[in-house]
Tab-separated table of C-alpha atoms and ligand atoms in Angstrom:
chain	number	residue	atom	x	y	z
V	1	UNK	CA	35.286	0.398	176.840
V	2	UNK	CA	38.494	-1.142	175.629
V	3	UNK	CA	40.558	1.448	173.716
V	4	UNK	CA	41.679	-0.868	170.955
V	5	UNK	CA	40.336	-0.500	167.409
V	6	UNK	CA	39.603	-3.682	165.574
V	7	UNK	CA	38.002	-5.341	162.600
V	8	UNK	CA	35.896	-8.349	163.394
V	9	UNK	CA	35.031	-11.745	162.032
V	10	UNK	CA	32.510	-12.174	164.879
V	11	UNK	CA	34.703	-14.672	166.651
V	12	UNK	CA	33.823	-13.270	170.063
V	13	UNK	CA	31.271	-14.717	172.448
V	14	UNK	CA	27.742	-13.411	171.843
V	15	UNK	CA	28.400	-11.906	168.411
V	16	UNK	CA	25.048	-11.082	166.767
V	17	UNK	CA	25.966	-9.709	163.317
V	18	UNK	CA	26.443	-12.953	161.480
V	19	UNK	CA	25.407	-11.713	158.003
V	20	UNK	CA	28.722	-10.141	157.063
V	21	UNK	CA	30.885	-11.195	159.946
V	22	UNK	CA	34.195	-10.962	158.102
V	23	UNK	CA	35.039	-7.255	157.875
V	24	UNK	CA	38.309	-7.686	156.011
V	25	UNK	CA	36.730	-9.821	153.299
V	26	UNK	CA	34.039	-7.199	152.806
V	27	UNK	CA	36.528	-4.321	152.773
V	28	UNK	CA	38.780	-5.945	150.181
V	29	UNK	CA	36.001	-7.286	147.914
V	30	UNK	CA	36.804	-5.417	144.702
V	31	UNK	CA	33.929	-7.128	142.892
V	32	UNK	CA	31.824	-4.433	144.554
V	33	UNK	CA	31.770	-1.674	141.932
V	34	UNK	CA	33.251	1.650	142.816
V	35	UNK	CA	30.823	4.526	142.497
V	36	UNK	CA	30.571	8.313	142.526
V	37	UNK	CA	27.653	10.381	143.769
V	38	UNK	CA	27.089	13.953	142.653
V	39	UNK	CA	24.994	16.716	144.137
V	40	UNK	CA	24.845	20.490	144.116
V	41	UNK	CA	25.140	22.790	147.106
V	42	UNK	CA	24.708	26.473	147.779
V	43	UNK	CA	27.814	28.345	148.906
V	44	UNK	CA	26.632	28.001	152.506
V	45	UNK	CA	26.771	24.213	152.236
V	46	UNK	CA	23.019	23.636	152.054
V	47	UNK	CA	21.600	21.252	149.510
V	48	UNK	CA	20.358	22.810	146.203
V	49	UNK	CA	16.792	21.693	145.713
V	50	UNK	CA	15.941	23.661	142.545
V	51	UNK	CA	14.332	21.903	139.597
V	52	UNK	CA	16.517	23.622	136.969
V	53	UNK	CA	20.172	24.631	136.637
V	54	UNK	CA	22.043	26.744	134.074
V	55	UNK	CA	25.434	26.215	132.520
V	56	UNK	CA	27.497	27.367	129.557
V	57	UNK	CA	26.808	25.523	126.315
V	58	UNK	CA	30.071	23.582	126.506
V	59	UNK	CA	29.071	21.955	129.804
V	60	UNK	CA	27.639	18.449	129.339
V	61	UNK	CA	24.842	18.388	131.883
V	62	UNK	CA	24.502	14.624	131.435
V	63	UNK	CA	28.122	14.198	132.617
V	64	UNK	CA	28.919	16.996	135.033
V	65	UNK	CA	32.567	17.255	136.093
V	66	UNK	CA	33.893	18.712	139.347
V	67	UNK	CA	35.291	21.791	137.572
V	68	UNK	CA	32.104	22.643	135.697
V	69	UNK	CA	30.444	26.004	136.463
V	70	UNK	CA	26.789	25.400	137.284
V	71	UNK	CA	24.329	28.171	138.155
V	72	UNK	CA	21.027	28.138	139.970
V	73	UNK	CA	17.747	28.783	138.140
V	74	UNK	CA	14.326	29.783	139.352
V	75	UNK	CA	11.188	27.670	139.190
V	76	UNK	CA	10.496	28.806	135.631
V	77	UNK	CA	13.997	27.845	134.525
V	78	UNK	CA	15.349	31.415	134.269
V	79	UNK	CA	19.037	31.557	135.095
V	80	UNK	CA	20.184	33.198	138.310
V	81	UNK	CA	23.592	34.721	139.157
V	82	UNK	CA	24.268	32.263	141.967
V	83	UNK	CA	27.039	29.731	141.143
V	84	UNK	CA	26.465	26.341	142.768
V	85	UNK	CA	29.081	24.063	144.276
V	86	UNK	CA	29.498	20.659	142.567
V	87	UNK	CA	30.057	18.018	145.259
V	88	UNK	CA	31.323	14.550	144.424
V	89	UNK	CA	31.290	11.672	146.853
V	90	UNK	CA	33.283	8.627	145.809
V	91	UNK	CA	32.907	5.120	147.210
V	92	UNK	CA	35.191	2.165	146.754
V	93	UNK	CA	36.616	-0.880	148.489
V	94	UNK	CA	40.302	-1.190	149.373
V	95	UNK	CA	43.068	-3.646	148.708
V	96	UNK	CA	45.263	-4.867	151.523
V	97	UNK	CA	48.556	-3.033	151.796
V	98	UNK	CA	51.492	-4.783	150.134
V	99	UNK	CA	53.612	-6.943	152.406
V	100	UNK	CA	57.033	-5.340	152.239
V	101	UNK	CA	58.933	-7.659	154.582
V	102	UNK	CA	59.383	-11.391	154.063
V	103	UNK	CA	57.584	-13.971	156.168
V	104	UNK	CA	60.549	-16.256	156.830
V	105	UNK	CA	64.284	-16.142	157.376
V	106	UNK	CA	65.028	-16.821	153.709
V	107	UNK	CA	63.143	-13.706	152.660
V	108	UNK	CA	64.052	-11.621	155.719
V	109	UNK	CA	64.732	-7.912	155.308
V	110	UNK	CA	68.264	-6.932	156.304
V	111	UNK	CA	68.597	-4.406	159.119
V	112	UNK	CA	71.739	-2.314	159.154
V	113	UNK	CA	73.376	-0.944	162.254
V	114	UNK	CA	74.602	2.627	162.308
V	115	UNK	CA	76.195	3.835	165.537
V	116	UNK	CA	74.912	0.634	167.161
V	117	UNK	CA	71.281	1.551	166.382
V	118	UNK	CA	68.799	0.026	163.940
V	119	UNK	CA	65.281	1.026	162.879
V	120	UNK	CA	62.553	-0.081	160.477
V	121	UNK	CA	58.874	0.648	159.841
V	122	UNK	CA	56.376	-1.931	158.669
V	123	UNK	CA	52.762	-3.051	158.495
V	124	UNK	CA	51.192	-6.320	159.577
V	125	UNK	CA	48.675	-6.639	156.757
V	126	UNK	CA	46.751	-9.763	157.650
V	127	UNK	CA	46.340	-12.384	160.326
V	128	UNK	CA	49.039	-14.659	158.895
V	129	UNK	CA	51.513	-11.917	158.005
V	130	UNK	CA	54.733	-11.846	159.966
V	131	UNK	CA	57.673	-9.592	159.171
V	132	UNK	CA	61.111	-11.115	159.581
V	133	UNK	CA	64.245	-9.006	159.865
V	134	UNK	CA	67.846	-10.120	159.822
V	135	UNK	CA	70.842	-8.437	161.345
V	136	UNK	CA	74.434	-9.234	162.097
V	137	UNK	CA	75.825	-8.219	165.469
V	138	UNK	CA	79.041	-8.471	167.434
V	139	UNK	CA	79.274	-9.787	171.003
V	140	UNK	CA	77.291	-7.699	173.465
V	141	UNK	CA	73.896	-6.402	174.516
V	142	UNK	CA	70.932	-6.387	172.174
V	143	UNK	CA	67.632	-4.559	172.567
V	144	UNK	CA	64.597	-4.241	170.323
V	145	UNK	CA	61.364	-2.306	170.747
V	146	UNK	CA	58.094	-2.226	168.805
V	147	UNK	CA	55.793	0.783	168.962
V	148	UNK	CA	52.274	0.825	167.537
V	149	UNK	CA	49.952	3.759	166.863
V	150	UNK	CA	49.587	5.919	169.955
V	151	UNK	CA	45.812	6.303	169.621
V	152	UNK	CA	43.345	3.627	168.665
V	153	UNK	CA	45.868	1.044	167.489
V	154	UNK	CA	44.527	-2.133	165.873
V	155	UNK	CA	47.848	-3.906	166.231
V	156	UNK	CA	48.897	-5.741	169.370
V	157	UNK	CA	52.467	-6.479	168.370
V	158	UNK	CA	54.768	-9.292	169.416
V	159	UNK	CA	58.483	-9.640	168.810
V	160	UNK	CA	60.666	-12.738	168.707
V	161	UNK	CA	64.473	-12.927	168.580
V	162	UNK	CA	66.003	-16.128	167.193
V	163	UNK	CA	69.528	-17.110	166.262
V	164	UNK	CA	70.654	-18.450	162.894
V	165	UNK	CA	69.683	-21.984	163.961
V	166	UNK	CA	66.151	-20.956	164.955
V	167	UNK	CA	66.715	-21.068	168.711
V	168	UNK	CA	64.546	-18.579	170.601
V	169	UNK	CA	66.691	-16.012	172.419
V	170	UNK	CA	63.941	-13.664	173.636
V	171	UNK	CA	60.268	-12.875	172.973
V	172	UNK	CA	57.623	-10.462	174.169
V	173	UNK	CA	53.946	-9.724	173.536
V	174	UNK	CA	53.826	-6.619	175.697
V	175	UNK	CA	51.241	-6.294	178.427
V	176	UNK	CA	48.103	-4.666	176.994
V	177	UNK	CA	46.494	-2.532	179.657
V	178	UNK	CA	43.416	-0.282	179.592
V	179	UNK	CA	44.615	3.015	180.959
V	180	UNK	CA	41.349	4.881	180.273
V	181	UNK	CA	38.369	4.774	177.934
V	182	UNK	CA	40.580	6.439	175.314
V	183	UNK	CA	44.034	5.054	175.986
V	184	UNK	CA	45.676	1.644	176.180
V	185	UNK	CA	49.300	0.817	176.818
V	186	UNK	CA	51.374	-2.291	176.301
V	187	UNK	CA	50.291	-2.964	172.720
V	188	UNK	CA	53.937	-2.731	171.655
V	189	UNK	CA	56.687	-5.111	172.735
V	190	UNK	CA	60.245	-4.947	173.972
V	191	UNK	CA	63.118	-7.388	174.458
V	192	UNK	CA	66.646	-7.291	175.814
V	193	UNK	CA	69.392	-9.883	175.431
V	194	UNK	CA	72.391	-9.034	177.566
V	195	UNK	CA	75.198	-11.090	176.088
V	196	UNK	CA	74.571	-12.137	172.517
V	197	UNK	CA	77.458	-13.832	170.757
V	198	UNK	CA	78.498	-12.460	167.387
V	199	UNK	CA	76.532	-13.668	164.387
V	200	UNK	CA	73.319	-13.311	162.414
V	201	UNK	CA	69.999	-13.071	164.270
V	202	UNK	CA	66.373	-12.754	163.201
V	203	UNK	CA	63.592	-10.560	164.586
V	204	UNK	CA	60.022	-11.645	163.829
V	205	UNK	CA	57.156	-9.155	164.220
V	206	UNK	CA	53.585	-10.473	164.468
V	207	UNK	CA	50.165	-9.196	165.398
V	208	UNK	CA	48.716	-11.240	168.255
V	209	UNK	CA	45.487	-11.389	170.169
V	210	UNK	CA	44.942	-10.753	173.849
V	211	UNK	CA	42.821	-12.374	176.530
V	212	UNK	CA	40.022	-14.736	175.545
V	213	UNK	CA	37.251	-13.333	173.318
V	214	UNK	CA	35.252	-16.524	173.636
V	215	UNK	CA	34.615	-15.480	177.241
V	216	UNK	CA	33.242	-12.049	176.270
V	217	UNK	CA	30.266	-10.751	178.272
V	218	UNK	CA	28.101	-7.684	177.823
V	219	UNK	CA	30.419	-5.737	180.091
V	220	UNK	CA	33.767	-7.408	179.484
V	221	UNK	CA	35.109	-8.070	175.970
V	222	UNK	CA	37.335	-10.758	177.417
V	223	UNK	CA	39.967	-10.018	174.808
V	224	UNK	CA	40.460	-10.174	171.057
V	225	UNK	CA	41.847	-12.661	168.587
V	226	UNK	CA	44.677	-11.820	166.152
V	227	UNK	CA	42.129	-11.557	163.302
V	228	UNK	CA	42.114	-7.784	163.467
V	229	UNK	CA	45.485	-7.351	165.152
V	230	UNK	CA	46.878	-5.540	162.126
V	231	UNK	CA	48.570	-2.305	161.292
V	232	UNK	CA	51.645	-0.170	161.398
V	233	UNK	CA	54.580	-0.618	163.738
V	234	UNK	CA	57.906	1.088	164.290
V	235	UNK	CA	60.839	-1.157	165.144
V	236	UNK	CA	63.898	0.299	166.843
V	237	UNK	CA	66.787	-1.272	168.671
V	238	UNK	CA	70.409	-1.306	169.684
V	239	UNK	CA	73.204	-3.821	169.147
V	240	UNK	CA	76.967	-3.894	168.866
V	241	UNK	CA	78.065	-3.372	165.279
V	242	UNK	CA	79.925	-6.344	163.797
V	243	UNK	CA	83.381	-6.046	162.312
V	244	UNK	CA	82.697	-5.952	158.584
V	245	UNK	CA	85.263	-8.003	156.670
V	246	UNK	CA	84.891	-7.706	152.872
V	247	UNK	CA	84.502	-11.024	151.093
V	248	UNK	CA	87.698	-12.493	149.615
V	249	UNK	CA	88.546	-15.703	147.761
V	250	UNK	CA	91.645	-17.382	149.178
V	251	UNK	CA	91.623	-20.382	146.821
V	252	UNK	CA	91.895	-21.162	143.990
V	253	UNK	CA	94.430	-18.526	143.013
V	254	UNK	CA	93.496	-16.177	140.194
V	255	UNK	CA	95.036	-17.419	136.957
V	256	UNK	CA	95.625	-20.947	138.202
V	257	UNK	CA	94.667	-24.144	136.379
V	258	UNK	CA	92.235	-26.925	137.233
V	259	UNK	CA	91.207	-30.203	135.635
V	260	UNK	CA	87.845	-29.098	134.220
V	261	UNK	CA	85.777	-30.647	137.008
V	262	UNK	CA	84.573	-29.351	140.383
V	263	UNK	CA	86.504	-26.571	142.063
V	264	UNK	CA	86.913	-26.273	145.834
V	265	UNK	CA	86.589	-22.604	146.728
V	266	UNK	CA	87.561	-21.079	150.065
V	267	UNK	CA	87.506	-17.532	151.303
V	268	UNK	CA	86.987	-15.089	154.118
V	269	UNK	CA	84.227	-12.654	155.020
V	270	UNK	CA	82.113	-11.222	157.815
V	271	UNK	CA	81.206	-13.740	160.509
V	272	UNK	CA	77.644	-15.010	160.143
V	273	UNK	CA	77.054	-13.404	156.748
V	274	UNK	CA	75.972	-15.378	153.690
V	275	UNK	CA	78.414	-15.362	150.792
V	276	UNK	CA	76.995	-16.121	147.349
V	277	UNK	CA	79.451	-17.886	145.072
V	278	UNK	CA	78.551	-17.708	141.385
V	279	UNK	CA	79.841	-19.498	138.296
V	280	UNK	CA	77.872	-18.610	135.164
V	281	UNK	CA	74.177	-19.122	135.966
V	282	UNK	CA	74.822	-21.221	139.057
V	283	UNK	CA	74.994	-19.684	142.527
V	284	UNK	CA	75.653	-21.429	145.822
V	285	UNK	CA	75.248	-19.792	149.215
V	286	UNK	CA	77.605	-20.400	152.096
V	287	UNK	CA	77.739	-18.871	155.563
V	288	UNK	CA	80.923	-17.371	156.964
V	289	UNK	CA	81.869	-19.380	160.058
V	290	UNK	CA	82.911	-18.106	163.452
V	291	UNK	CA	86.545	-18.229	162.338
V	292	UNK	CA	85.728	-15.812	159.515
V	293	UNK	CA	86.203	-18.357	156.724
V	294	UNK	CA	83.921	-20.132	154.282
V	295	UNK	CA	84.325	-23.042	151.888
V	296	UNK	CA	82.222	-24.502	149.102
V	297	UNK	CA	82.504	-26.424	145.846
V	298	UNK	CA	81.413	-25.211	142.431
V	299	UNK	CA	81.287	-26.875	139.032
V	300	UNK	CA	83.884	-25.338	136.721
V	301	UNK	CA	83.627	-25.092	132.955
V	302	UNK	CA	85.059	-28.275	131.471
V	303	UNK	CA	87.004	-26.279	128.901
V	304	UNK	CA	88.539	-22.840	128.900
V	305	UNK	CA	88.188	-20.232	131.613
V	306	UNK	CA	85.927	-20.303	134.643
V	307	UNK	CA	85.283	-17.102	136.568
V	308	UNK	CA	84.240	-17.562	140.184
V	309	UNK	CA	82.585	-14.567	141.832
V	310	UNK	CA	81.817	-14.223	145.546
V	311	UNK	CA	79.529	-11.491	146.895
V	312	UNK	CA	78.586	-10.436	150.416
V	313	UNK	CA	75.456	-8.318	150.844
V	314	UNK	CA	76.188	-6.552	154.118
V	315	UNK	CA	78.878	-4.360	152.542
V	316	UNK	CA	78.199	-5.079	148.850
V	317	UNK	CA	81.724	-6.475	148.619
V	318	UNK	CA	82.714	-8.752	145.755
V	319	UNK	CA	85.736	-10.854	144.836
V	320	UNK	CA	86.437	-12.954	141.784
V	321	UNK	CA	89.098	-15.227	140.347
V	322	UNK	CA	89.451	-16.784	136.903
V	323	UNK	CA	90.924	-20.250	136.504
V	324	UNK	CA	91.657	-22.201	133.353
V	325	UNK	CA	90.814	-25.808	132.566
V	326	UNK	CA	93.633	-28.057	131.431
V	327	UNK	CA	91.168	-30.299	129.578
V	328	UNK	CA	91.763	-30.460	125.824
V	329	UNK	CA	88.862	-30.033	123.429
V	330	UNK	CA	88.952	-33.042	121.121
V	331	UNK	CA	88.228	-32.559	117.426
V	332	UNK	CA	84.588	-33.222	116.483
V	333	UNK	CA	83.726	-36.361	114.584
V	334	UNK	CA	82.612	-35.958	110.966
V	335	UNK	CA	80.417	-38.825	109.798
V	336	UNK	CA	81.158	-40.216	106.353
V	337	UNK	CA	78.865	-38.131	104.096
V	338	UNK	CA	76.635	-39.875	101.581
V	339	UNK	CA	77.363	-39.387	97.937
V	340	UNK	CA	74.647	-37.726	95.912
V	341	UNK	CA	73.700	-36.397	92.548
V	342	UNK	CA	74.108	-32.886	91.171
V	343	UNK	CA	70.342	-32.764	90.792
V	344	UNK	CA	69.979	-32.901	94.556
V	345	UNK	CA	71.469	-29.423	94.795
V	346	UNK	CA	72.912	-30.113	98.222
V	347	UNK	CA	74.345	-32.687	100.554
V	348	UNK	CA	74.343	-32.908	104.288
V	349	UNK	CA	77.367	-33.341	106.529
V	350	UNK	CA	76.680	-34.695	110.013
V	351	UNK	CA	78.836	-35.381	113.008
V	352	UNK	CA	79.163	-35.356	116.755
V	353	UNK	CA	80.856	-33.037	119.207
V	354	UNK	CA	80.644	-31.386	122.594
V	355	UNK	CA	77.064	-30.201	123.252
V	356	UNK	CA	76.880	-26.448	122.812
V	357	UNK	CA	80.176	-26.210	120.942
V	358	UNK	CA	80.455	-24.138	117.787
V	359	UNK	CA	81.413	-26.378	114.882
V	360	UNK	CA	83.171	-24.852	111.899
V	361	UNK	CA	83.050	-27.087	108.822
V	362	UNK	CA	85.550	-26.403	106.076
V	363	UNK	CA	84.535	-27.518	102.591
V	364	UNK	CA	86.986	-27.938	99.707
V	365	UNK	CA	85.035	-27.883	96.440
V	366	UNK	CA	85.942	-29.730	93.237
V	367	UNK	CA	87.059	-26.355	91.878
V	368	UNK	CA	89.648	-26.156	94.630
V	369	UNK	CA	87.890	-23.401	96.570
V	370	UNK	CA	87.394	-23.620	100.294
V	371	UNK	CA	84.690	-22.079	102.420
V	372	UNK	CA	83.356	-22.650	105.893
V	373	UNK	CA	79.963	-23.341	107.439
V	374	UNK	CA	79.185	-22.906	111.103
V	375	UNK	CA	76.710	-24.668	113.353
V	376	UNK	CA	76.182	-25.545	116.994
V	377	UNK	CA	76.320	-28.996	118.538
V	378	UNK	CA	72.912	-29.909	119.925
V	379	UNK	CA	72.203	-31.139	123.422
V	380	UNK	CA	72.269	-34.689	122.047
V	381	UNK	CA	75.860	-34.164	120.881
V	382	UNK	CA	75.068	-34.143	117.157
V	383	UNK	CA	75.358	-31.461	114.494
V	384	UNK	CA	74.787	-31.109	110.780
V	385	UNK	CA	75.379	-28.615	107.979
V	386	UNK	CA	74.030	-28.536	104.437
V	387	UNK	CA	76.364	-27.879	101.515
V	388	UNK	CA	74.614	-26.343	98.509
V	389	UNK	CA	75.201	-25.212	94.907
V	390	UNK	CA	76.698	-28.486	93.838
V	391	UNK	CA	78.942	-29.123	90.937
V	392	UNK	CA	80.106	-32.521	89.833
V	393	UNK	CA	83.168	-33.797	91.593
V	394	UNK	CA	84.600	-34.617	94.941
V	395	UNK	CA	84.046	-32.461	98.002
V	396	UNK	CA	86.363	-32.757	100.964
V	397	UNK	CA	85.079	-31.724	104.391
V	398	UNK	CA	86.702	-31.326	107.799
V	399	UNK	CA	85.547	-29.737	111.052
V	400	UNK	CA	86.798	-28.262	114.269
V	401	UNK	CA	84.842	-27.155	117.326
V	402	UNK	CA	85.150	-24.315	119.820
V	403	UNK	CA	83.949	-24.518	123.429
V	404	UNK	CA	84.162	-21.589	125.819
V	405	UNK	CA	86.909	-19.946	123.788
V	406	UNK	CA	88.954	-23.119	123.290
V	407	UNK	CA	89.237	-24.535	119.758
V	408	UNK	CA	90.034	-28.143	118.895
V	409	UNK	CA	92.361	-29.473	116.245
V	410	UNK	CA	90.765	-30.170	112.874
V	411	UNK	CA	88.956	-33.473	112.460
V	412	UNK	CA	89.871	-36.195	110.005
V	413	UNK	CA	88.673	-35.296	106.527
V	414	UNK	CA	85.785	-37.004	104.796
V	415	UNK	CA	84.904	-36.935	101.121
V	416	UNK	CA	81.626	-36.903	99.255
V	417	UNK	CA	81.368	-37.561	95.554
V	418	UNK	CA	78.808	-35.713	93.485
V	419	UNK	CA	77.903	-37.309	90.196
V	420	UNK	CA	75.799	-36.160	87.277
V	421	UNK	CA	72.885	-37.700	85.350
V	422	UNK	CA	71.337	-39.220	88.391
V	423	UNK	CA	73.787	-42.082	88.527
V	424	UNK	CA	75.082	-41.120	91.891
V	425	UNK	CA	71.905	-41.111	93.908
V	426	UNK	CA	72.457	-42.249	97.415
V	427	UNK	CA	73.157	-45.912	97.206
V	428	UNK	CA	73.013	-46.436	100.937
V	429	UNK	CA	76.705	-47.128	101.075
V	430	UNK	CA	78.657	-45.018	103.451
V	431	UNK	CA	81.197	-43.888	100.949
V	432	UNK	CA	81.099	-42.676	97.378
V	433	UNK	CA	83.951	-44.273	95.561
V	434	UNK	CA	81.869	-47.165	94.295
V	435	UNK	CA	79.568	-44.845	92.373
V	436	UNK	CA	82.344	-43.572	90.182
V	437	UNK	CA	84.520	-44.957	87.517
V	438	UNK	CA	88.213	-44.997	88.228
V	439	UNK	CA	89.074	-41.406	88.939
V	440	UNK	CA	92.690	-41.963	89.575
V	441	UNK	CA	92.029	-40.587	93.027
V	442	UNK	CA	94.241	-41.932	95.730
V	443	UNK	CA	91.710	-43.203	98.238
V	444	UNK	CA	94.253	-42.668	100.928
V	445	UNK	CA	94.091	-38.993	100.130
V	446	UNK	CA	91.406	-38.435	102.701
V	447	UNK	CA	93.752	-39.491	105.409
V	448	UNK	CA	96.137	-36.603	104.897
V	449	UNK	CA	94.002	-34.248	106.859
V	450	UNK	CA	92.534	-31.010	105.727
V	451	UNK	CA	95.481	-28.888	106.729
V	452	UNK	CA	97.615	-30.795	104.293
V	453	UNK	CA	95.030	-30.262	101.587
V	454	UNK	CA	94.961	-26.555	102.146
V	455	UNK	CA	98.689	-26.321	101.953
V	456	UNK	CA	98.583	-28.317	98.736
V	457	UNK	CA	95.866	-26.192	97.167
V	458	UNK	CA	97.545	-26.325	93.752
V	459	UNK	CA	97.776	-30.091	93.952
V	460	UNK	CA	94.112	-30.335	94.714
V	461	UNK	CA	93.321	-28.444	91.578
V	462	UNK	CA	95.367	-30.839	89.525
V	463	UNK	CA	93.585	-33.788	91.024
V	464	UNK	CA	90.295	-32.132	90.305
V	465	UNK	CA	91.189	-31.666	86.669
V	466	UNK	CA	92.027	-35.319	86.305
V	467	UNK	CA	88.755	-36.198	87.946
V	468	UNK	CA	86.801	-34.000	85.560
V	469	UNK	CA	88.548	-35.278	82.495
V	470	UNK	CA	88.134	-38.908	83.280
V	471	UNK	CA	84.507	-38.690	84.257
Q	501	CA	CA1	54.108	-6.944	156.694
Q	502	CA	CA1	55.554	-10.178	156.020
Q	503	CA	CA1	49.036	-12.678	163.500
C-alpha cells in the first residue's frame, strides 16, 4: 500500500524470495544472452496457427525479418491472399545509466547562476552514487529543491549543503508521506540558508531509505533501505550571483627576468574560485581568497622563456605572462675522442651537457671542410655522435648546445687523428698524437677554439697538406 516503486535485495523483514534477491544484479547481468522471439499474427491480432506459410522466393523463411511479406496458406499448403503480420519480441538485460555527476567535491559539476537561479537534472544510478554540485555565490539567501518523479518514484532524495571546508550548512531528507494508495509526497528535499557568505559551496544529492524495513510486517512495510532508492531528480534553486572578476596575473610582470628557479606568482580573480596556474606540463591549483587575490609558486624553465598561464573556469577567463631566465647556458663538454684507423669507417664523439638540450657538433675534416651533426643530451646528461666516411688525417670537433631557445658558446675543440694501415687502432690513450709521427702540428692548436679555426679556414688547409705530405 505504499506508493513508492522499488527494486529489492530482500533486505526487509520476512522476505521470502531468496533465490534471486538482488534485482539490480539480475537486471544488469549482461552474461544473460539477449534474444528475439518471432511469431505471426492475423490482421486482427490473433495468433496464426496454420501449418504452412507462403512468401516470395527472395524471402529466407529460415531467417524471417520484420519487413518480410508472409502470406497464410491452407492445410494443403496452397497460398492464400491473406498477408500475415510478423511480430518480433526482443528480450535483453540493461546496463546501469552512466553517472554524469562526480561523487566528490574534486569531481563536482559546476552549477551556473543566471538571474540568481540555478538548475540541473541528474540520476542516482546505484546505492553508493551521490551527485555533487559546486556553485559560487555572493552574500545572501540560498535555496535548493529536489523533485523526484511525480508518480511511482523509486528515489527518496536527500540534499546536503556544505561550504568549501566541508562544514554542513543545511541538509534535508524530505518527509515521505503516504497520501493515498497511488500517491506519496515528501520524496524530494528542500533547504534554505538565509545568510550565506560569499564563496564556493557544494550540494550533494543522494538516494536514501526511509523508516525501518527490518521491522516490516504483513500490513506495514516499515520502510525501505537506500538499495532501491534510485532514479531521476530535478535540482533547482536560488542564490545571489557572485561578482565575476576575470583572472589576472599581477606578478611577475610580463617580459621581466628571473633567475631560472622558482617563480612566485600572484594574481586576482573571483572570490572562492579555483585558478589553475600552468607552466608547460605542470599545473597548480589555487583558490582565490576572500580579498580577491591568489598566490602560488611555480617552477620556471632554467633557461630561456617561461610562459605562465592562469585560467578560471567560471568565466573561462585566462591570463598569461612570459618571463625570461637570466641563467646562461654553458657550453657542452666534448670528451677527448679516441684516435682510430681509416678501416674503422667512423669514430664516435661523446660529451656531456644539459639533459634535453640539442647539441650541434661541428666537424672540421682533414680536407678543410666543415659540417655539423645534431643530437640530444640524454636524461643522464651525456650525448654522442658518430662521424663517418673517414679519410686519413686530423679531425677537429667542437660543440654547442641549445636549451629552450637559448644557445651556448662553442665548446673547447678536441682533435681525433685517423691513421691508415691499421697502425692507429685505439691504443686506449685519450689522445691521438702518440700514434703519429711528427706531423709538424702545433699541439696547442686545439686550444684556439673552433671559431678561430673557421676563420682561418685557409690556414687549416695548409696544415692539412703538411700533415698529408709528412705521413
Ligand atoms: Ca548520478
Ligand atoms: Ca555521482
Ligand atoms: Ca544512497
